[in-house]
Tab-separated table of C-alpha atoms and ligand atoms in Angstrom:
chain	number	residue	atom	x	y	z
A	1	MET	CA	-87.848	60.440	147.701
A	2	ILE	CA	-85.228	61.849	148.093
A	3	MET	CA	-83.192	63.166	144.969
A	4	ASP	CA	-79.477	63.263	146.226
A	5	LYS	CA	-77.981	62.950	142.315
A	6	ASP	CA	-78.672	64.965	139.561
A	7	THR	CA	-80.732	62.658	136.789
A	8	ALA	CA	-82.397	65.151	134.493
A	9	PHE	CA	-80.659	63.561	131.882
A	10	PHE	CA	-83.033	60.293	131.263
A	11	GLY	CA	-81.156	59.036	134.850
A	12	HIS	CA	-77.787	61.119	133.915
A	13	PRO	CA	-76.161	64.741	135.713
A	14	ILE	CA	-77.902	66.448	133.280
A	15	GLY	CA	-74.974	68.623	132.226
A	16	LEU	CA	-74.648	65.463	129.775
A	17	ARG	CA	-76.371	67.033	127.682
A	18	THR	CA	-74.916	69.625	126.824
A	19	LEU	CA	-71.740	67.565	125.752
A	20	PHE	CA	-74.161	65.110	123.849
A	21	LEU	CA	-75.780	67.393	122.047
A	22	THR	CA	-72.555	68.412	121.174
A	23	GLU	CA	-70.640	66.357	120.686
A	24	MET	CA	-73.575	65.321	118.424
A	25	TRP	CA	-72.626	68.863	115.992
A	26	GLU	CA	-69.260	67.637	116.437
A	27	ARG	CA	-69.305	64.808	114.806
A	28	MET	CA	-72.000	65.393	112.355
A	29	SER	CA	-69.391	67.983	110.779
A	30	TYR	CA	-66.448	65.521	110.557
A	31	TYR	CA	-67.841	62.616	109.522
A	32	GLY	CA	-69.391	64.382	106.753
A	33	MET	CA	-66.722	66.500	105.603
A	34	ARG	CA	-64.945	63.306	105.938
A	35	ALA	CA	-67.085	61.140	103.257
A	36	LEU	CA	-66.852	63.656	101.278
A	37	LEU	CA	-62.865	64.164	101.569
A	38	VAL	CA	-61.287	62.077	99.049
A	39	LEU	CA	-64.422	62.326	96.748
A	40	TYR	CA	-64.417	65.263	95.857
A	41	MET	CA	-60.148	64.978	96.064
A	42	THR	CA	-60.524	62.672	93.025
A	43	GLY	CA	-63.340	64.239	91.184
A	44	SER	CA	-62.547	64.903	87.790
A	45	LEU	CA	-62.201	68.165	87.502
A	46	THR	CA	-64.505	68.835	84.845
A	47	GLY	CA	-68.269	68.394	84.855
A	48	PHE	CA	-71.308	69.847	87.149
A	49	ASN	CA	-69.640	68.964	90.092
A	50	PRO	CA	-65.956	70.064	89.637
A	51	GLY	CA	-62.975	67.564	91.951
A	52	MET	CA	-58.942	68.441	92.671
A	53	GLY	CA	-58.584	66.024	90.275
A	54	LEU	CA	-55.613	64.514	92.540
A	55	SER	CA	-54.702	60.492	91.780
A	56	ALA	CA	-56.255	57.613	94.281
A	57	MET	CA	-52.928	57.601	95.601
A	58	ASP	CA	-52.320	61.583	96.223
A	59	ALA	CA	-55.845	61.554	97.519
A	60	ASN	CA	-55.680	58.713	100.172
A	61	ALA	CA	-52.327	59.632	101.292
A	62	ILE	CA	-53.949	63.749	102.661
A	63	TYR	CA	-57.503	61.636	103.590
A	64	GLY	CA	-54.390	59.479	105.805
A	65	ILE	CA	-52.339	62.379	107.096
A	66	TYR	CA	-55.935	64.352	107.632
A	67	VAL	CA	-57.397	61.481	109.606
A	68	GLY	CA	-54.123	60.883	111.616
A	69	MET	CA	-53.877	64.749	112.242
A	70	VAL	CA	-57.151	64.230	114.203
A	71	TYR	CA	-56.615	61.892	116.203
A	72	PHE	CA	-53.245	62.750	117.132
A	73	MET	CA	-54.063	66.475	118.275
A	74	VAL	CA	-55.515	65.869	120.999
A	75	VAL	CA	-52.779	65.022	122.692
A	76	PRO	CA	-51.888	68.342	122.558
A	77	GLY	CA	-55.297	69.384	122.763
A	78	GLY	CA	-55.389	67.665	126.331
A	79	TRP	CA	-52.120	69.325	127.796
A	80	ILE	CA	-53.536	73.035	126.802
A	81	ALA	CA	-56.807	71.464	128.669
A	82	ASP	CA	-54.976	69.954	131.479
A	83	ASN	CA	-52.641	73.299	132.392
A	84	ILE	CA	-54.386	75.782	130.705
A	85	LEU	CA	-57.300	76.694	129.066
A	86	GLY	CA	-59.481	74.077	131.621
A	87	HIS	CA	-61.732	71.691	129.681
A	88	GLN	CA	-64.726	73.484	129.110
A	89	LYS	CA	-63.034	76.370	127.651
A	90	ALA	CA	-61.321	74.175	125.532
A	91	VAL	CA	-63.839	72.756	124.483
A	92	LEU	CA	-65.662	75.694	123.651
A	93	LEU	CA	-62.484	77.217	121.774
A	94	GLY	CA	-61.957	73.776	120.066
A	95	ALA	CA	-65.640	73.779	118.822
A	96	ILE	CA	-65.825	77.790	117.208
A	97	ILE	CA	-62.319	77.428	114.853
A	98	ILE	CA	-63.782	73.754	113.717
A	99	ALA	CA	-67.050	75.857	112.406
A	100	LEU	CA	-65.286	77.884	111.538
A	101	GLY	CA	-62.600	75.408	109.811
A	102	HIS	CA	-65.426	73.439	107.952
A	103	PHE	CA	-67.367	77.539	106.249
A	104	THR	CA	-62.977	77.989	105.077
A	105	LEU	CA	-63.378	74.126	103.240
A	106	ALA	CA	-67.160	76.088	101.977
A	107	ILE	CA	-64.902	78.417	100.335
A	108	PRO	CA	-65.137	77.737	96.497
A	109	ILE	CA	-61.116	77.295	95.199
A	110	GLU	CA	-59.208	75.326	95.841
A	111	GLN	CA	-56.719	77.759	98.177
A	112	THR	CA	-58.724	77.638	101.330
A	113	PHE	CA	-58.917	73.815	101.143
A	114	PHE	CA	-55.733	72.633	103.079
A	115	LEU	CA	-56.274	75.785	105.424
A	116	GLY	CA	-59.670	75.110	106.516
A	117	LEU	CA	-58.299	70.992	107.121
A	118	ILE	CA	-56.007	72.113	109.409
A	119	LEU	CA	-58.508	74.112	111.441
A	120	VAL	CA	-60.758	71.895	111.311
A	121	VAL	CA	-57.980	69.126	112.431
A	122	LEU	CA	-57.440	72.011	115.166
A	123	GLY	CA	-60.222	72.404	116.879
A	124	THR	CA	-60.857	68.313	117.141
A	125	GLY	CA	-57.351	68.066	118.542
A	126	LEU	CA	-58.736	70.973	121.203
A	127	LEU	CA	-63.120	69.358	121.432
A	128	LYS	CA	-63.038	65.380	120.704
A	129	GLY	CA	-60.184	64.443	123.921
A	130	ASN	CA	-61.427	66.746	126.177
A	131	ILE	CA	-64.975	66.662	126.092
A	132	SER	CA	-65.032	63.428	126.425
A	133	THR	CA	-62.620	63.453	129.689
A	134	ILE	CA	-65.505	65.931	130.427
A	135	VAL	CA	-68.279	63.261	130.279
A	136	GLY	CA	-65.683	61.356	133.164
A	137	SER	CA	-65.860	64.268	135.350
A	138	LEU	CA	-69.651	64.909	135.587
A	139	TYR	CA	-69.401	61.891	138.215
A	140	ARG	CA	-67.858	61.431	141.551
A	141	ASP	CA	-65.672	58.678	141.904
A	142	ASN	CA	-68.108	55.334	143.135
A	143	ASP	CA	-70.666	56.964	140.654
A	144	GLN	CA	-72.251	53.051	139.060
A	145	ARG	CA	-73.518	56.157	136.496
A	146	ARG	CA	-69.802	56.216	134.491
A	147	ASP	CA	-69.962	53.588	132.687
A	148	SER	CA	-73.384	53.868	131.301
A	149	GLY	CA	-72.678	58.183	130.429
A	150	TYR	CA	-70.453	56.893	128.396
A	151	THR	CA	-71.892	54.400	126.356
A	152	ILE	CA	-75.534	57.461	125.895
A	153	PHE	CA	-72.234	59.818	125.429
A	154	TYR	CA	-71.444	57.118	122.140
A	155	MET	CA	-75.036	57.061	121.385
A	156	SER	CA	-74.522	61.447	120.815
A	157	ILE	CA	-71.569	60.389	118.453
A	158	ASN	CA	-73.465	58.023	116.141
A	159	ILE	CA	-77.224	59.914	115.774
A	160	GLY	CA	-74.877	63.108	114.739
A	161	SER	CA	-72.293	61.620	111.902
A	162	THR	CA	-75.657	59.724	110.483
A	163	LEU	CA	-77.047	63.368	109.690
A	164	GLY	CA	-73.679	64.135	108.956
A	165	PHE	CA	-73.839	61.768	106.248
A	166	LEU	CA	-77.442	62.613	105.388
A	167	ILE	CA	-76.659	66.259	104.833
A	168	CYS	CA	-73.629	66.156	104.287
A	169	SER	CA	-73.103	63.383	101.237
A	170	TYR	CA	-77.158	64.634	99.747
A	171	LEU	CA	-75.661	68.521	99.579
A	172	GLY	CA	-71.830	67.514	98.989
A	173	GLU	CA	-71.907	65.219	95.897
A	174	LYS	CA	-76.207	66.160	94.573
A	175	ILE	CA	-75.683	69.874	94.662
A	176	GLY	CA	-72.112	70.852	94.694
A	177	TRP	CA	-68.379	70.227	96.970
A	178	HIS	CA	-68.953	72.888	98.888
A	179	TYR	CA	-72.523	73.030	100.225
A	180	GLY	CA	-71.502	69.992	102.184
A	181	PHE	CA	-68.526	71.323	103.156
A	182	GLY	CA	-71.011	74.648	104.233
A	183	ALA	CA	-73.803	71.846	105.771
A	184	ALA	CA	-70.677	70.741	107.428
A	185	GLY	CA	-69.890	74.439	109.270
A	186	VAL	CA	-73.059	75.058	109.315
A	187	GLY	CA	-74.168	71.466	111.824
A	188	MET	CA	-71.180	72.406	114.251
A	189	ALA	CA	-72.495	76.203	114.235
A	190	PHE	CA	-75.742	75.076	116.553
A	191	GLY	CA	-73.149	72.792	118.389
A	192	VAL	CA	-71.402	76.134	119.342
A	193	TYR	CA	-74.089	78.131	119.865
A	194	GLN	CA	-75.989	75.407	122.462
A	195	TYR	CA	-73.146	74.425	124.247
A	196	ILE	CA	-72.497	78.362	124.662
A	197	ASN	CA	-76.074	78.677	126.730
A	198	TYR	CA	-76.202	75.246	127.964
A	199	ARG	CA	-71.980	75.178	128.940
A	200	HIS	CA	-73.222	76.462	132.320
A	201	LEU	CA	-75.025	72.548	132.967
A	202	LEU	CA	-71.740	71.881	133.276
A	203	GLY	CA	-70.632	73.339	136.757
A	204	ASP	CA	-67.414	73.105	137.238
A	205	ALA	CA	-66.668	69.243	135.842
A	206	GLY	CA	-64.023	70.244	133.686
A	207	LEU	CA	-63.715	74.070	134.578
A	208	ASN	CA	-61.293	74.860	136.030
A	209	PRO	CA	-56.995	73.594	134.831
A	210	ASN	CA	-54.290	71.705	137.186
A	211	ASP	CA	-53.447	73.210	140.409
A	212	MET	CA	-50.014	74.747	140.267
A	213	LEU	CA	-47.405	77.978	140.701
A	214	ASP	CA	-48.849	81.153	138.825
A	215	SER	CA	-45.203	81.341	138.398
A	216	ARG	CA	-44.996	78.028	136.669
A	217	ARG	CA	-47.918	78.500	134.197
A	218	ALA	CA	-47.174	81.303	132.906
A	219	SER	CA	-44.261	79.915	132.014
A	220	LEU	CA	-45.794	76.777	130.683
A	221	ILE	CA	-47.912	79.904	128.688
A	222	SER	CA	-45.378	81.669	127.527
A	223	TRP	CA	-43.871	78.374	125.918
A	224	THR	CA	-46.876	77.371	124.275
A	225	LYS	CA	-46.966	80.955	122.163
A	226	ARG	CA	-43.942	80.241	121.548
A	227	SER	CA	-45.084	76.646	120.133
A	228	LEU	CA	-47.983	77.974	118.344
A	229	VAL	CA	-45.893	80.980	116.729
A	230	LEU	CA	-43.629	77.856	115.510
A	231	MET	CA	-46.631	75.674	114.056
A	232	PHE	CA	-47.932	78.500	112.318
A	233	ILE	CA	-44.885	79.832	110.096
A	234	VAL	CA	-44.030	75.738	109.342
A	235	ILE	CA	-48.392	76.378	108.504
A	236	GLY	CA	-47.816	79.533	106.359
A	237	LEU	CA	-44.614	78.207	104.896
A	238	GLY	CA	-46.629	74.754	103.774
A	239	LEU	CA	-49.410	76.653	102.715
A	240	PHE	CA	-47.719	79.166	100.193
A	241	GLY	CA	-46.505	76.261	98.493
A	242	LEU	CA	-42.392	77.074	100.248
A	243	ILE	CA	-41.279	73.942	101.378
A	244	SER	CA	-43.464	71.098	99.407
A	245	ILE	CA	-44.922	68.135	100.478
A	246	ASP	CA	-44.947	64.539	98.995
A	247	PRO	CA	-48.458	63.264	100.646
A	248	ARG	CA	-47.367	60.271	100.620
A	249	VAL	CA	-44.198	60.525	101.733
A	250	PHE	CA	-45.382	62.558	104.317
A	251	ALA	CA	-48.372	59.940	105.340
A	252	GLU	CA	-45.312	56.677	105.738
A	253	ASN	CA	-42.789	59.561	107.760
A	254	PHE	CA	-46.489	60.317	110.189
A	255	ALA	CA	-46.724	56.446	111.419
A	256	TYR	CA	-43.678	55.960	111.721
A	257	PHE	CA	-43.642	58.847	113.485
A	258	LEU	CA	-46.581	58.081	115.631
A	259	THR	CA	-46.324	54.617	115.794
A	260	ILE	CA	-42.449	55.827	117.698
A	261	VAL	CA	-44.375	58.899	119.838
A	262	ALA	CA	-46.634	55.825	121.799
A	263	GLY	CA	-43.829	53.067	122.028
A	264	ALA	CA	-41.234	55.017	123.799
A	265	TYR	CA	-44.611	56.728	125.626
A	266	PHE	CA	-45.226	53.075	126.475
A	267	ILE	CA	-41.306	52.660	128.006
A	268	TYR	CA	-41.022	55.333	129.024
A	269	LEU	CA	-44.381	54.692	131.902
A	270	TYR	CA	-43.713	51.233	132.332
A	271	GLY	CA	-39.229	52.110	133.137
A	272	PHE	CA	-39.243	54.943	134.281
A	273	ALA	CA	-42.411	56.615	136.143
A	274	GLY	CA	-42.487	55.257	138.899
A	275	LEU	CA	-45.579	52.531	138.888
A	276	ASN	CA	-45.635	50.106	140.459
A	277	SER	CA	-45.947	46.426	139.679
A	278	SER	CA	-49.943	46.055	138.602
A	279	GLU	CA	-49.402	49.097	137.463
A	280	LYS	CA	-47.218	47.997	135.021
A	281	LYS	CA	-49.056	45.076	134.982
A	282	ASN	CA	-52.065	46.691	133.551
A	283	LEU	CA	-49.981	48.982	131.275
A	284	LEU	CA	-49.060	45.932	129.577
A	285	LEU	CA	-52.039	44.805	129.441
A	286	LEU	CA	-53.750	48.620	127.288
A	287	PHE	CA	-50.271	48.151	125.544
A	288	VAL	CA	-51.688	45.461	124.032
A	289	LEU	CA	-55.167	46.707	123.499
A	290	PHE	CA	-53.445	49.891	121.846
A	291	ILE	CA	-51.859	47.051	118.892
A	292	GLY	CA	-55.515	46.246	118.507
A	293	ALA	CA	-56.870	49.319	118.259
A	294	ALA	CA	-54.354	50.686	116.013
A	295	ALA	CA	-55.077	47.445	113.805
A	296	PHE	CA	-58.812	47.684	114.261
A	297	TRP	CA	-58.671	51.431	112.878
A	298	SER	CA	-56.729	51.015	109.483
A	299	GLY	CA	-59.862	48.807	107.770
A	300	PHE	CA	-62.431	50.518	109.994
A	301	ASP	CA	-61.526	54.233	108.506
A	302	GLN	CA	-61.251	52.461	104.728
A	303	SER	CA	-65.095	53.127	104.802
A	304	ALA	CA	-64.410	57.158	103.198
A	305	SER	CA	-60.790	55.747	101.482
A	306	SER	CA	-61.213	52.168	99.544
A	307	LEU	CA	-64.230	51.659	100.325
A	308	SER	CA	-65.690	54.866	99.226
A	309	ILE	CA	-64.212	54.389	95.797
A	310	PHE	CA	-65.056	51.124	95.006
A	311	ALA	CA	-68.882	52.333	96.153
A	312	ARG	CA	-68.869	55.147	93.673
A	313	ASP	CA	-67.374	53.062	90.559
A	314	TYR	CA	-68.222	49.586	91.130
A	315	THR	CA	-70.984	49.838	93.181
A	316	ASP	CA	-74.882	49.679	91.702
A	317	LEU	CA	-76.462	52.762	94.403
A	318	SER	CA	-80.770	52.863	92.229
A	319	ILE	CA	-83.184	52.536	94.766
A	320	ALA	CA	-86.451	52.033	93.136
A	321	GLY	CA	-84.829	55.262	89.926
A	322	PHE	CA	-83.234	57.258	92.637
A	323	ILE	CA	-79.363	57.037	92.921
A	324	ILE	CA	-78.625	57.700	96.205
A	325	PRO	CA	-75.535	59.974	97.311
A	326	ILE	CA	-72.077	57.789	97.993
A	327	GLY	CA	-72.012	58.704	101.772
A	328	TRP	CA	-75.122	57.248	102.535
A	329	LEU	CA	-73.867	54.250	102.387
A	330	GLN	CA	-72.000	54.670	105.590
A	331	PHE	CA	-74.453	55.655	107.272
A	332	ALA	CA	-74.561	52.042	107.606
A	333	ASN	CA	-72.766	51.992	110.410
A	334	PRO	CA	-74.214	54.488	112.567
A	335	ILE	CA	-77.236	52.748	112.301
A	336	PHE	CA	-76.543	49.269	113.643
A	337	VAL	CA	-73.839	50.951	115.779
A	338	VAL	CA	-77.176	52.485	117.714
A	339	THR	CA	-79.171	49.266	116.404
A	340	PHE	CA	-76.552	46.101	118.094
A	341	ALA	CA	-74.785	48.464	121.200
A	342	PRO	CA	-77.821	46.968	123.617
A	343	ILE	CA	-77.700	43.650	122.305
A	344	PHE	CA	-73.682	43.787	122.627
A	345	ALA	CA	-74.434	44.910	125.942
A	346	GLY	CA	-77.008	42.004	127.371
A	347	ILE	CA	-74.114	39.682	125.907
A	348	TRP	CA	-71.282	40.626	126.859
A	349	ALA	CA	-73.391	41.266	131.341
A	350	HIS	CA	-74.845	37.804	130.209
A	351	LEU	CA	-71.216	35.791	129.727
A	352	GLY	CA	-70.528	37.822	133.265
A	353	ARG	CA	-73.384	36.437	134.816
A	354	MET	CA	-71.903	33.061	133.845
A	355	ASN	CA	-68.820	34.542	134.561
A	356	MET	CA	-67.793	33.767	130.647
A	357	ASP	CA	-67.085	37.417	130.097
A	358	PRO	CA	-63.785	37.434	127.564
A	359	SER	CA	-61.393	39.274	129.174
A	360	LEU	CA	-60.307	42.377	127.380
A	361	PRO	CA	-57.999	41.097	124.945
A	362	LEU	CA	-59.963	38.719	124.057
A	363	LYS	CA	-62.656	41.284	122.812
A	364	PHE	CA	-60.164	42.839	120.572
A	365	ALA	CA	-59.274	39.708	119.275
A	366	ILE	CA	-62.837	38.907	117.689
A	367	GLY	CA	-62.832	42.826	116.822
A	368	LEU	CA	-60.272	42.568	114.800
A	369	ILE	CA	-61.687	38.798	113.781
A	370	PHE	CA	-65.093	41.023	112.651
A	371	MET	CA	-63.117	43.144	110.647
A	372	ALA	CA	-61.287	40.146	108.987
A	373	LEU	CA	-64.235	38.091	108.393
A	374	SER	CA	-65.634	42.260	106.631
A	375	PHE	CA	-63.007	42.194	104.454
A	376	ILE	CA	-63.784	38.405	102.939
A	377	VAL	CA	-66.750	39.993	102.353
A	378	MET	CA	-64.681	42.617	99.979
A	379	VAL	CA	-62.677	41.273	98.493
A	380	TYR	CA	-65.352	38.318	97.339
A	381	ALA	CA	-67.410	41.813	95.941
A	382	VAL	CA	-64.576	42.553	94.500
A	383	LYS	CA	-63.937	39.661	92.382
A	384	LEU	CA	-67.896	39.893	91.502
A	385	ALA	CA	-66.679	42.818	90.435
A	386	MET	CA	-64.091	42.333	87.727
A	387	VAL	CA	-66.378	39.667	86.099
A	388	SER	CA	-68.941	42.164	85.718
A	389	ALA	CA	-69.157	45.809	87.932
A	390	PRO	CA	-71.109	47.017	89.020
A	391	VAL	CA	-72.198	44.851	92.127
A	392	GLY	CA	-75.313	45.133	94.838
A	393	MET	CA	-75.316	47.408	97.177
A	394	GLN	CA	-75.417	44.820	99.936
A	395	TRP	CA	-71.895	43.563	99.280
A	396	LEU	CA	-70.668	46.728	101.850
A	397	LEU	CA	-73.661	46.901	103.618
A	398	ILE	CA	-72.694	43.471	105.055
A	399	THR	CA	-69.162	44.959	105.769
A	400	TYR	CA	-70.161	47.378	107.894
A	401	LEU	CA	-72.334	45.265	109.474
A	402	LEU	CA	-69.592	43.362	110.401
A	403	GLN	CA	-67.109	45.992	111.466
A	404	THR	CA	-69.985	47.957	113.457
A	405	TRP	CA	-69.830	44.223	115.265
A	406	GLY	CA	-66.483	44.211	115.923
A	407	GLU	CA	-66.294	47.748	116.840
A	408	LEU	CA	-68.405	47.675	119.428
A	409	ALA	CA	-66.540	44.338	120.653
A	410	LEU	CA	-64.003	46.490	120.920
A	411	SER	CA	-64.071	51.205	120.522
A	412	PRO	CA	-67.064	51.214	123.760
A	413	ILE	CA	-64.863	48.909	125.762
A	414	GLY	CA	-61.669	49.976	125.419
A	415	LEU	CA	-62.579	53.938	126.229
A	416	SER	CA	-64.013	52.320	129.622
A	417	ALA	CA	-61.232	50.547	129.784
A	418	PHE	CA	-58.302	52.836	129.456
A	419	SER	CA	-60.188	54.628	132.380
A	420	LYS	CA	-60.099	52.162	134.621
A	421	TYR	CA	-56.418	50.177	134.343
A	422	SER	CA	-54.877	53.706	133.424
A	423	PRO	CA	-52.156	54.524	136.204
A	424	LYS	CA	-54.504	57.183	138.417
A	425	LYS	CA	-52.360	60.264	137.535
A	426	TYR	CA	-51.473	59.237	134.540
A	427	MET	CA	-55.410	59.634	132.925
A	428	GLY	CA	-55.213	62.385	131.089
A	429	GLN	CA	-52.721	61.564	128.836
A	430	MET	CA	-53.683	57.558	128.728
A	431	PHE	CA	-56.844	58.579	127.391
A	432	GLY	CA	-54.527	60.555	124.323
A	433	LEU	CA	-53.012	57.699	123.616
A	434	TRP	CA	-55.907	55.762	123.107
A	435	PHE	CA	-56.672	58.261	119.881
A	436	LEU	CA	-53.517	57.939	119.454
A	437	ALA	CA	-54.148	54.768	118.579
A	438	SER	CA	-56.420	56.034	116.571
A	439	ALA	CA	-54.554	58.360	114.635
A	440	ILE	CA	-52.184	55.836	113.824
A	441	GLY	CA	-54.758	53.340	112.463
A	442	GLY	CA	-56.606	56.645	109.901
A	443	VAL	CA	-53.042	56.925	108.452
A	444	LEU	CA	-52.434	53.559	108.279
A	445	ALA	CA	-55.807	53.862	105.883
A	446	GLY	CA	-54.947	56.914	103.704
A	447	LEU	CA	-51.338	54.240	102.906
A	448	LEU	CA	-53.456	50.913	102.321
A	449	GLY	CA	-56.528	52.177	100.787
A	450	GLY	CA	-53.795	54.248	98.118
A	451	ASP	CA	-52.435	50.818	97.078
A	452	ALA	CA	-55.179	49.171	97.411
A	453	THR	CA	-57.341	51.835	94.839
A	454	VAL	CA	-53.927	52.798	92.560
A	455	ASP	CA	-54.513	50.643	90.090
A	456	GLY	CA	-58.545	49.810	89.857
A	457	LEU	CA	-59.520	46.774	90.703
A	458	ASN	CA	-56.658	44.886	90.257
A	459	SER	CA	-54.904	46.654	92.812
A	460	VAL	CA	-57.435	45.604	95.877
A	461	GLN	CA	-57.682	41.792	95.881
A	462	PRO	CA	-53.781	42.220	96.857
A	463	ILE	CA	-53.599	44.793	99.408
A	464	PHE	CA	-57.371	43.609	101.057
A	465	THR	CA	-55.657	39.565	101.551
A	466	PHE	CA	-52.987	41.127	102.819
A	467	MET	CA	-54.536	43.392	105.930
A	468	ILE	CA	-57.117	39.872	106.641
A	469	GLN	CA	-53.802	38.618	107.171
A	470	TYR	CA	-52.668	41.093	109.426
A	471	TYR	CA	-55.462	41.501	111.553
A	472	VAL	CA	-55.856	37.503	111.778
A	473	VAL	CA	-52.056	37.129	113.313
A	474	ILE	CA	-52.659	39.748	115.110
A	475	ALA	CA	-55.409	38.691	116.274
A	476	ILE	CA	-53.955	35.694	117.187
A	477	ALA	CA	-51.234	37.125	119.499
A	478	LEU	CA	-54.257	39.199	120.868
A	479	ILE	CA	-55.689	36.052	121.974
A	480	VAL	CA	-52.283	34.198	122.851
A	481	MET	CA	-51.979	37.373	125.742
A	482	ALA	CA	-55.157	36.930	126.958
A	483	TYR	CA	-54.075	33.249	127.564
A	484	LEU	CA	-50.976	34.631	129.118
A	485	PHE	CA	-52.512	37.186	131.223
A	486	LYS	CA	-55.421	34.812	132.590
A	487	LYS	CA	-52.117	32.239	133.760
A	488	LYS	CA	-50.670	34.477	135.043
A	489	GLU	CA	-53.452	36.354	137.654
A	490	SER	CA	-54.366	32.502	138.405
A	491	SER	CA	-50.474	30.847	139.313
B	501	LIG	N1	-66.123	56.521	116.287
B	501	LIG	C1	-65.612	56.832	117.137
B	501	LIG	C2	-65.885	58.309	117.494
B	501	LIG	O1	-66.052	58.717	116.243
B	501	LIG	C3	-64.237	56.201	117.971
B	501	LIG	C4	-63.724	56.431	116.099
B	501	LIG	C5	-61.990	56.116	116.224
B	501	LIG	O2	-61.456	56.481	117.746
B	501	LIG	N2	-61.200	56.030	115.240
B	501	LIG	O3	-65.811	58.409	118.061
């Protein structure tokens, strides 16, 4: 047999193993720490495991800003990799900064808390998008294995988050918050160690930045340095309390900012980037998907905000006499992803063979309908809790199951849609846009989570009901779009 292709990792290039393990440890640290964040911030100042004593509103807003920033920073992180560092080095630097961030959070004083969060944000900006880009560059243009490469990569995300919830939630909630944060740092350090040792397996995938004249690169580097200095001054002023920030107001403005940036970018690409008519049509499709994704993540990311608070305050967490950590309920999501991903892939393939594969907007609408259903279950659970709390943990588990089905109809498909339908010249930036949808969803999750939990159970039901309505409205809009796209195609 002639082996003309590298198939050493489950039939894929061996470099995928390096990326798989790096992403696994990065997501272990990200989700493990994130599951503790709101609980730590809203935890009371006294007791065996003292928290920060913040209000639910402020804690959720900070959580939203954090998640939003993590995904927003993917955009400048991608730019720096494309033009200056190359993707491989950007991932390395990002991983080191993330580990430093988690270790900073592990210091048991409040003063370093925000510094730790900022480091994780900056590091993730350098790592998350760029590692996803390297996955694609492991394959030649016409290599059929790219899609399944992304599927394997998606598994690493979920194995990582399972480990994170398991380890960080146990240590953080049962022993002390800062042990949980420290464990996230240790996980990321494993990731750094293996990336340094096995980076050579990537060959030249993502090794070099874009070609350009030395003088142009030098001027980009000098602009980047100046922007970084400015950014560090602003961060320093914030950390030393010289500019005061109201988290809620900041989060609201950040949500507007992200929406305007994304909107302006789509308008620029559509009107002024010299795209031909079929590229423009694809861009419209991606815009529609973008709206669906942002709405979807605004519900999904409440797992570590309002749903976590519901788990803590109104859910019976005992199993055979052992009170499980609150964060453990969240590993329902990654476990369901790993279980159901092949089934969903099979369903789409089967429908495809019968020529009935739903169009992309339709799949996104299905994702949102599942999200709406998941919150209908929660509204029911809230009603039960109002009569007598705590309620059983099955409600949250069913909610996560429905959300995972929604995720599988939307997230892996969205990633490959953006790689397939983006104008080729703008590929890197389009991936940035895909993550901007996650950024908008993340901030909205913080804002909605804050509104939902501000007044105990009383405020949950109206906010969740409002969310259900807006998911359904957007889903209907997507279905109409799917119909219009189809009509245009057949005419
Ligand atoms: N669960 C996926 C990940 O962690 C997608 C998250 C997102 O885009 N909001 O990569």
